[in-house]
């Protein structure tokens, strides 16, 4: 038996290498190469030619510029970090809650699932790009719909007037307004996470719930004893995705700075690369720390 | 338990259920409103004439209802052709990505070996770097594809073919593939190992165990990953516009339908209409997929 185990472990490891081989190949072919080139670009001045580009090595010039001359760069990193810190708990709890609702049986569930899927479509690729470029809609809708920082849903003036009628203190009204604006942003950022949780909920064995029922657990207890522990592996994935999404969202200030730097000057592409690499190193470190902490709480059903 | 007692308990539960149903409905309606609202404004402008757009009395319902925008944009986008090309590329890419990411995820979750932790970390790191940052070297990589000098100079030009997409999908390097790998890894890691053990004791090798025992239990995750892959490839502009430049795809055509028009309101009309035409097939795919997915889950009951 012991011998069988040993052989099995070796066989599994062999298959493991075989299964993950595609990624290793892809990483070497399609990531390392552009990664190193982009790294070299950030250490050089770039000049585009007909067959590609030429590099002129300048050392850390671009890094020094963004860290010590550009007064905004560090501030933007800090802002992005604080924003992520705020986003992650809200997105995770909202999407978990929504997934649990969408997993229940009720009339119109298919319609509700279609609607909750829309943010996945609306936050990807060209749709997002065009939304930002769509100047006229913004002007037309501006008075009522589009607040600063994102498409707010409620008419600011009308909502404010409503709160003022209730004679609430104005600082409290501002807080409520921010919360309402935030709700729309959080909902739009949760599409992916909701679907991941939904898939997780569908895969929890019914036998576990039956066991909990047999013990006389209430709905609340069922959640904490069965649902939540079974979902912890996916909570980790969703936290990873939310952090990355929040840091690198196409419409975040930092990413815009990186993209805009390209058009700043002829050296823009080098500066942009430098900004990007420093930023991603920072994000990677944040991610590593978070994964380390969260992994301790993850339960694998084995 | 006595039948009457049981009935009473169910009845009691239902009564307790009512406030929750109300709260749930209210929440669903409110959230749906927040999500649909921006789309609704687009939907209505697609059927408006230009004069309606500047008419302050027209909010939602067009005064002069027209299908002209739709007809025009279908023509401008070469819609049937673009739809076919995009559909084909997207299907190929998402099937390949689901296959490769499932394999890789399973390998990392269930078949650990020395270095699998490091590979998992690399997967997360690839995800951190958005494609925009490496796109220029990536483009040159495929323009003069030479496998680090293995192929003769000046390499093969893969631009304009499906190869860049296929190669990146097979190796789990496509759009946000890192998250697919991580989803599958966590999914498989969270599964109970009793059936797996039984298969091994019966002498099945890891590949058979994976295909016949573990994979059928991962259908919800597979469908979810497929949907993400499908949507992201469908909406992709960055890769498609570079690797397929000059070819007819929905996103590349959509980006051009406003060029040369100086009146912003006409551009907006066209863009909104085009966006609807882009999204509509996606919604159809989703409705079909998710129905199939729920049924399959409920039919098999997904026992461990």
XYZ file of C-alpha atoms in Angstrom:
606
model
C 0.000 0.000 0.000
C 2.770 2.368 0.925
C 4.513 1.617 -2.296
C 1.282 2.242 -4.192
C 1.010 5.669 -2.512
C 4.540 6.592 -3.448
C 3.975 5.622 -7.040
C 0.678 7.447 -7.151
C 2.217 10.639 -5.777
C 4.952 10.481 -8.395
C 2.477 9.762 -11.137
C 0.300 12.672 -10.028
C 3.254 15.034 -9.986
C 4.178 13.921 -13.480
C 0.668 14.545 -14.752
C 0.661 17.865 -12.919
C 3.690 19.000 -14.885
C 2.035 17.729 -18.060
C -1.255 19.550 -17.300
C 0.376 22.885 -16.507
C 2.865 22.702 -19.354
C 0.733 24.861 -21.695
C 0.903 27.754 -19.266
C 4.655 27.487 -18.848
C 5.110 27.460 -22.619
C 2.748 30.408 -23.043
C 4.446 32.300 -20.240
C 7.853 31.900 -21.870
C 6.668 32.602 -25.416
C 4.068 35.308 -24.951
C 4.802 36.967 -21.647
C 8.528 36.887 -20.914
C 9.422 38.270 -24.318
C 7.120 41.328 -24.289
C 7.818 41.708 -20.559
C 11.575 41.991 -21.020
C 11.208 44.226 -24.067
C 8.818 46.501 -22.244
C 11.271 46.563 -19.320
C 14.109 47.561 -21.664
C 11.900 50.240 -23.208
C 11.339 51.733 -19.773
C 15.127 51.977 -19.323
C 15.679 53.644 -22.695
C 14.536 56.385 -24.982
C 12.510 54.921 -27.789
C 12.343 55.888 -31.444
C 9.888 54.160 -33.750
C 11.165 53.022 -37.137
C 9.637 51.221 -40.076
C 10.517 47.733 -38.880
C 9.869 48.352 -35.197
C 11.794 50.640 -32.898
C 15.268 51.647 -31.774
C 16.341 51.965 -28.175
C 18.862 54.293 -26.632
C 19.759 53.185 -23.094
C 19.299 55.918 -20.479
C 19.204 53.976 -17.205
C 16.711 55.012 -14.566
C 15.967 58.410 -16.086
C 12.245 57.800 -16.540
C 11.860 56.277 -13.094
C 13.591 59.247 -11.534
C 11.364 61.605 -13.450
C 8.107 60.045 -12.340
C 9.177 59.513 -8.721
C 10.934 62.808 -8.026
C 9.871 65.344 -10.662
C 6.263 64.412 -11.364
C 4.510 65.376 -8.145
C 1.332 63.524 -9.036
C 2.583 59.972 -9.588
C 3.018 58.884 -5.973
C -0.234 60.543 -4.960
C -2.104 58.634 -7.655
C -0.679 55.335 -6.444
C -1.794 56.101 -2.912
C -5.241 57.111 -4.183
C -5.579 53.885 -6.166
C -4.564 51.899 -3.077
C -7.131 53.612 -0.836
C -9.835 53.169 -3.475
C -9.090 49.454 -3.678
C -9.167 49.168 0.094
C -12.668 50.665 -0.004
C -13.902 48.686 -3.010
C -12.923 45.153 -2.081
C -15.074 44.556 1.032
C -18.087 46.214 -0.573
C -17.848 44.337 -3.867
C -17.278 40.981 -2.163
C -20.183 41.315 0.267
C -22.528 42.721 -2.355
C -21.752 40.012 -4.886
C -22.039 37.208 -2.332
C -25.401 38.551 -1.229
C -26.633 38.943 -4.821
C -25.494 35.454 -5.782
C -27.393 33.959 -2.849
C -30.538 35.823 -3.905
C -30.151 34.783 -7.543
C -29.667 31.181 -6.499
C -33.053 31.061 -4.798
C -36.128 29.979 -6.673
C -38.555 32.718 -7.629
C -40.541 33.850 -10.613
C -38.575 35.922 -13.072
C -35.269 34.453 -11.993
C -34.001 34.097 -15.567
C -34.747 37.753 -16.243
C -32.999 38.782 -13.029
C -29.952 36.718 -13.984
C -29.838 38.317 -17.414
C -29.944 41.763 -15.851
C -27.202 40.951 -13.349
C -25.099 39.677 -16.246
C -25.278 43.016 -18.071
C -22.444 44.652 -16.085
C -20.119 41.897 -17.309
C -20.855 42.925 -20.877
C -20.903 46.648 -20.226
C -17.551 46.711 -18.467
C -15.557 44.989 -21.188
C -13.556 46.083 -24.185
C -15.049 48.375 -26.733
C -18.267 49.055 -24.833
C -16.356 50.693 -22.013
C -14.175 52.549 -24.474
C -17.106 53.972 -26.381
C -18.968 54.867 -23.248
C -16.103 57.107 -22.254
C -15.852 58.631 -25.704
C -19.556 59.196 -25.993
C -19.520 62.915 -25.483
C -23.029 63.779 -26.610
C -24.821 61.362 -24.327
C -22.810 62.790 -21.481
C -23.785 66.332 -22.347
C -27.405 65.448 -22.927
C -27.680 63.432 -19.762
C -25.350 65.564 -17.728
C -27.963 67.588 -15.895
C -29.519 64.472 -14.503
C -27.534 61.325 -14.946
C -23.831 61.614 -15.240
C -22.190 62.726 -12.042
C -18.496 63.176 -11.533
C -16.439 60.034 -11.563
C -18.927 57.749 -13.232
C -22.438 57.276 -14.419
C -24.536 58.052 -11.393
C -28.074 56.874 -11.661
C -30.034 59.242 -9.565
C -30.594 62.864 -10.245
C -28.327 64.597 -7.769
C -30.443 67.679 -7.446
C -33.694 65.790 -7.011
C -32.301 63.385 -4.433
C -30.704 66.223 -2.520
C -33.967 68.137 -2.524
C -35.732 65.059 -1.227
C -33.279 64.670 1.652
C -33.479 68.365 2.438
C -37.240 68.100 2.771
C -36.627 65.547 5.480
C -34.583 68.306 7.141
C -31.500 66.171 7.575
C -28.196 67.865 8.405
C -26.318 68.761 5.239
C -23.182 66.784 6.079
C -25.336 63.699 6.498
C -27.000 64.410 3.144
C -23.600 64.587 1.464
C -22.708 61.237 3.020
C -25.929 59.672 1.740
C -25.372 61.125 -1.713
C -21.884 59.635 -1.846
C -23.273 56.287 -0.740
C -25.950 56.358 -3.441
C -23.369 57.201 -6.105
C -21.167 54.442 -4.777
C -23.933 51.864 -4.958
C -24.103 52.216 -8.729
C -20.330 51.870 -9.025
C -20.230 48.819 -6.749
C -23.078 47.129 -8.607
C -21.353 47.666 -11.929
C -18.071 46.315 -10.588
C -19.619 43.111 -9.204
C -20.851 41.307 -12.316
C -17.998 38.805 -12.596
C -17.886 38.082 -8.886
C -21.625 37.366 -8.753
C -21.335 34.731 -11.486
C -18.345 33.102 -9.811
C -20.211 32.852 -6.524
C -23.294 31.580 -8.329
C -21.274 28.755 -9.868
C -19.892 28.002 -6.413
C -23.352 27.898 -4.852
C -24.560 25.509 -7.550
C -21.773 23.101 -6.724
C -22.305 22.804 -2.979
C -23.492 19.206 -2.448
C -27.142 19.093 -1.399
C -26.201 16.451 1.177
C -24.442 19.088 3.277
C -27.606 21.160 3.501
C -29.634 18.078 4.316
C -27.260 17.292 7.124
C -27.586 20.843 8.431
C -31.378 20.612 8.223
C -31.367 17.330 10.081
C -29.523 19.080 12.888
C -32.269 21.704 12.875
C -30.151 24.593 11.650
C -31.865 27.891 10.840
C -31.258 29.650 7.535
C -28.723 31.917 9.195
C -26.857 28.965 10.688
C -26.969 27.099 7.386
C -25.207 30.036 5.794
C -22.385 30.152 8.337
C -21.975 26.390 8.721
C -22.319 25.271 5.089
C -22.496 28.048 2.489
C -19.780 30.381 3.712
C -17.071 27.784 4.418
C -17.761 26.054 1.097
C -17.386 29.361 -0.737
C -14.134 30.484 0.893
C -11.957 29.180 -1.993
C -13.963 31.322 -4.397
C -13.954 34.280 -2.041
C -10.167 34.222 -2.398
C -10.443 34.231 -6.206
C -12.943 37.054 -6.126
C -10.767 39.099 -3.803
C -7.824 38.626 -6.182
C -9.933 39.634 -9.158
C -11.475 42.627 -7.409
C -8.086 43.938 -6.317
C -6.642 43.622 -9.816
C -9.768 45.033 -11.406
C -9.828 47.978 -9.059
C -6.143 48.766 -9.582
C -6.094 48.316 -13.355
C -9.613 49.303 -14.405
C -9.437 51.072 -17.765
C -11.113 54.167 -16.364
C -9.029 54.590 -13.214
C -6.924 57.714 -12.857
C -3.642 55.819 -12.664
C -4.279 53.759 -15.788
C -5.312 56.882 -17.679
C -2.048 58.498 -16.626
C -0.139 55.506 -17.951
C -1.975 55.517 -21.256
C -1.865 59.294 -21.608
C 1.886 59.396 -21.010
C 2.310 57.794 -24.433
C 1.121 60.952 -26.125
C 3.068 63.339 -23.890
C 6.225 63.468 -25.975
C 8.249 61.337 -28.328
C 9.742 59.648 -25.262
C 6.235 59.075 -23.894
C 6.159 55.370 -24.535
C 9.260 54.836 -22.415
C 7.900 56.922 -19.573
C 4.584 55.117 -19.831
C 6.350 51.755 -19.564
C 8.317 52.912 -16.545
C 5.140 54.121 -14.831
C 3.397 50.875 -15.650
C 6.174 48.624 -14.331
C 6.585 50.452 -11.072
C 2.833 50.426 -10.568
C 2.455 46.707 -11.309
C 5.293 45.832 -8.985
C 3.397 47.721 -6.292
C 0.107 45.953 -7.135
C 1.855 42.573 -7.128
C 3.219 43.212 -3.643
C -0.201 44.287 -2.330
C -1.717 41.188 -3.906
C 0.887 38.884 -2.412
C 0.291 40.289 1.082
C -3.497 39.992 0.763
C -3.330 36.433 -0.584
C -1.046 35.451 2.285
C -3.512 36.818 4.845
C -6.742 35.602 3.237
C -5.426 32.107 2.445
C -5.278 31.345 6.159
C -9.073 31.593 6.328
C -9.758 29.488 3.247
C -11.169 26.029 3.868
C -10.765 23.283 1.320
C -13.328 20.520 1.612
C -11.084 17.453 1.541
C -41.786 12.749 11.630
C -45.588 12.616 11.474
C -47.006 13.914 8.179
C -49.266 16.509 9.848
C -46.446 17.831 11.940
C -44.295 18.118 8.885
C -46.989 19.914 6.936
C -47.435 22.362 9.758
C -43.754 23.038 9.786
C -43.678 23.744 6.051
C -46.687 26.007 6.401
C -45.049 27.843 9.255
C -41.924 28.301 7.196
C -43.883 29.779 4.322
C -45.512 32.342 6.563
C -42.133 33.376 7.895
C -40.980 33.543 4.311
C -43.212 36.410 3.214
C -41.354 39.442 4.564
C -38.175 38.111 2.977
C -39.887 37.699 -0.392
C -40.974 41.329 -0.237
C -37.526 42.591 0.699
C -35.934 40.423 -1.975
C -38.272 41.673 -4.685
C -37.687 45.280 -3.703
C -33.925 44.793 -3.757
C -33.975 43.022 -7.103
C -36.075 45.737 -8.671
C -33.878 48.504 -7.288
C -30.622 46.875 -8.398
C -32.039 46.002 -11.813
C -33.047 49.617 -12.233
C -29.518 50.785 -11.494
C -28.089 48.320 -14.008
C -30.609 48.769 -16.814
C -30.947 52.519 -16.668
C -27.881 53.465 -18.751
C -28.751 50.812 -21.310
C -32.335 51.959 -21.614
C -31.302 55.429 -22.677
C -29.210 53.858 -25.444
C -31.972 51.532 -26.504
C -34.371 54.408 -26.973
C -31.978 56.654 -28.895
C -31.391 53.855 -31.408
C -34.949 54.319 -32.586
C -34.920 58.124 -32.644
C -34.401 60.525 -35.491
C -31.750 63.133 -34.985
C -34.245 65.885 -34.275
C -35.672 63.829 -31.422
C -32.313 63.899 -29.686
C -32.360 67.645 -29.292
C -36.069 67.804 -28.575
C -36.366 68.542 -24.877
C -39.826 67.003 -24.677
C -38.528 63.638 -25.878
C -37.094 61.606 -23.039
C -37.636 57.892 -23.489
C -40.113 57.333 -26.235
C -39.035 58.635 -29.637
C -41.502 61.051 -31.208
C -40.624 59.957 -34.708
C -39.980 56.245 -34.343
C -37.584 55.011 -36.998
C -35.652 51.918 -38.015
C -33.371 53.981 -40.226
C -30.491 53.968 -37.736
C -30.545 50.202 -37.444
C -30.640 49.728 -41.208
C -27.863 52.233 -41.773
C -25.593 50.794 -39.091
C -26.149 47.230 -40.285
C -24.903 48.381 -43.642
C -22.003 50.440 -42.278
C -20.773 47.598 -40.094
C -21.227 44.946 -42.834
C -23.156 43.326 -40.013
C -23.756 39.781 -41.344
C -20.122 39.346 -42.294
C -18.785 40.952 -39.131
C -21.160 38.864 -37.024
C -19.959 35.680 -38.689
C -16.262 36.527 -38.280
C -16.645 37.617 -34.690
C -18.810 34.601 -33.886
C -16.286 32.201 -35.380
C -13.220 33.736 -33.733
C -14.985 34.062 -30.390
C -16.216 30.473 -30.397
C -12.803 29.070 -31.293
C -11.057 31.213 -28.709
C -13.451 30.555 -25.845
C -13.550 26.787 -26.364
C -9.749 26.653 -26.421
C -9.442 28.890 -23.391
C -11.887 26.849 -21.345
C -10.015 23.663 -22.233
C -6.541 24.981 -21.488
C -7.465 26.885 -18.331
C -9.362 23.900 -16.930
C -6.366 21.624 -17.496
C -3.940 24.105 -16.000
C -6.239 24.861 -13.069
C -6.699 21.161 -12.346
C -2.973 20.540 -12.511
C -2.323 23.312 -10.004
C -5.133 22.234 -7.689
C -4.975 18.458 -7.576
C -1.670 17.308 -9.002
C 0.837 19.270 -7.025
C 4.496 18.995 -7.876
C 7.608 20.927 -6.993
C 7.147 24.410 -8.377
C 3.363 24.378 -8.691
C 3.150 27.109 -6.053
C 5.488 29.271 -8.086
C 3.415 28.710 -11.232
C 0.268 29.758 -9.380
C 2.015 32.973 -8.376
C 3.069 33.575 -11.982
C -0.547 33.112 -13.108
C -1.611 35.869 -10.731
C 1.233 38.101 -11.869
C 0.332 37.768 -15.550
C -3.149 38.873 -14.581
C -1.802 42.009 -12.914
C -0.262 43.258 -16.160
C -2.957 44.570 -18.505
C -2.395 43.732 -22.188
C -2.193 47.394 -23.145
C 1.225 47.576 -21.548
C 2.849 44.759 -23.500
C 0.845 45.122 -26.675
C 3.503 46.706 -28.885
C 6.216 44.100 -28.213
C 3.480 41.465 -28.442
C 2.448 42.711 -31.860
C 6.047 42.610 -33.102
C 6.363 39.134 -31.615
C 3.622 37.887 -33.939
C 4.594 40.075 -36.865
C 8.060 38.487 -36.931
C 7.232 35.206 -35.214
C 10.470 33.270 -34.771
C 10.225 31.397 -31.433
C 13.317 33.066 -29.971
C 15.272 32.566 -33.170
C 14.324 28.928 -33.745
C 12.631 29.801 -37.012
C 14.654 31.359 -39.853
C 14.848 35.145 -40.109
C 12.801 37.276 -40.453
C 10.248 34.902 -38.918
C 6.684 34.240 -39.978
C 4.065 36.937 -40.217
C 1.081 35.685 -38.218
C -0.778 38.996 -38.270
C -4.110 38.760 -40.067
C -4.656 35.091 -39.179
C -6.298 33.333 -36.245
C -2.893 32.028 -35.099
C -2.046 34.698 -32.534
C -5.437 34.116 -30.871
C -5.186 30.335 -31.071
C -1.633 30.230 -29.724
C -2.414 32.559 -26.840
C -5.624 30.699 -25.971
C -4.072 27.233 -26.019
C -1.399 28.410 -23.609
C -3.714 30.222 -21.210
C -2.396 33.638 -22.207
C -5.567 35.108 -23.709
C -7.575 38.005 -22.297
C -7.667 37.708 -18.487
C -7.014 33.970 -18.715
C -5.240 34.128 -15.381
C -8.540 34.534 -13.580
C -9.970 31.502 -15.415
C -7.054 29.390 -14.266
C -7.473 30.632 -10.696
C -11.250 30.034 -10.745
C -10.747 26.463 -11.940
C -7.930 25.868 -9.478
C -9.997 27.014 -6.511
C -12.998 25.098 -7.754
C -11.128 21.817 -8.013
C -9.291 22.412 -4.776
C -12.593 22.883 -2.996
C -14.008 19.569 -4.213
C -14.321 16.593 -1.959
C -11.588 14.037 -2.541
C -13.476 10.846 -1.647
C -14.492 9.942 -5.211
C -11.065 10.864 -6.517
C -9.419 8.541 -4.000
C -11.790 5.755 -4.965
C -10.887 6.169 -8.628
C -7.177 5.983 -7.831
C -7.648 2.873 -5.703
C -9.478 1.321 -8.657
C -6.383 1.953 -10.718
C -7.477 4.917 -12.839
C -4.661 7.233 -13.893
C -4.842 10.982 -13.162
C -6.090 11.813 -16.655
C -9.010 9.398 -16.430
C -9.833 10.498 -12.919
C -9.899 14.072 -14.141
C -12.049 13.389 -17.201
C -14.606 11.000 -15.765
C -14.823 11.938 -12.081
C -13.786 15.545 -11.485
C -14.784 17.272 -14.727
C -18.512 16.388 -14.648
C -18.727 17.951 -11.197
C -17.244 21.202 -12.440
C -19.901 22.037 -15.036
C -21.066 25.251 -13.340
C -17.496 26.552 -13.245
C -16.898 25.522 -16.860
C -19.996 27.364 -18.044
C -19.049 30.448 -16.058
C -15.540 30.534 -17.470
C -16.877 29.952 -20.974
C -19.235 32.911 -20.626
C -16.469 35.234 -19.453
C -14.165 34.104 -22.250
C -16.941 34.573 -24.769
C -17.897 38.072 -23.644
C -14.335 39.317 -23.342
C -13.307 38.053 -26.737
C -16.523 39.284 -28.346
C -16.034 42.792 -27.005
C -12.281 42.844 -27.509
C -10.988 45.723 -29.544
C -7.310 45.898 -28.599
C -6.157 42.501 -29.894
C -8.670 42.253 -32.726
C -7.819 45.650 -34.160
C -4.077 44.928 -34.105
C -3.883 41.243 -34.993
C -6.756 41.404 -37.483
C -6.263 44.881 -38.891
C -8.281 45.558 -41.993
C -10.566 42.567 -41.435
C -14.301 42.816 -40.747
C -15.129 42.233 -37.075
C -17.923 43.717 -35.009
C -15.728 45.758 -32.690
C -13.397 47.084 -35.370
C -16.329 48.056 -37.591
C -18.103 49.604 -34.638
C -15.108 51.810 -33.868
C -15.285 53.254 -37.356
C -18.958 53.962 -37.933
C -18.658 57.527 -36.675
C -15.541 58.557 -38.581
C -15.866 61.465 -40.943
C -19.126 62.627 -39.403
C -18.844 66.051 -37.860
C -22.252 66.263 -36.191
C -21.809 64.791 -32.697
C -25.451 63.845 -32.321
C -25.347 61.686 -35.447
C -22.191 59.995 -34.174
C -23.950 59.257 -30.902
C -26.995 57.868 -32.675
C -24.854 55.573 -34.746
C -22.655 54.507 -31.849
C -25.582 53.672 -29.616
C -27.272 51.719 -32.354
C -24.047 49.879 -33.140
C -23.510 49.077 -29.484
C -26.956 47.525 -29.263
C -26.238 45.414 -32.324
C -22.997 44.301 -30.685
C -24.595 43.357 -27.366
C -27.793 41.700 -28.602
C -26.211 38.393 -29.745
C -24.286 38.177 -26.454
C -27.479 38.374 -24.440
C -28.988 35.643 -26.575
C -25.971 33.393 -25.952
C -26.191 34.068 -22.233
C -29.894 33.225 -22.004
C -29.361 29.960 -23.882
C -26.261 29.013 -21.889
C -27.634 29.804 -18.471
C -30.838 27.864 -19.039
C -28.885 24.831 -20.154
C -26.558 25.251 -17.234
C -29.244 25.355 -14.554
C -31.070 22.407 -16.053
C -27.950 20.325 -16.264
C -27.150 21.087 -12.656
C -30.616 20.259 -11.449
C -30.829 17.112 -13.525
C -27.607 15.580 -12.334
C -28.170 16.886 -8.831
C -24.410 17.176 -8.552
C -23.858 14.665 -5.826
C -20.353 14.142 -4.653
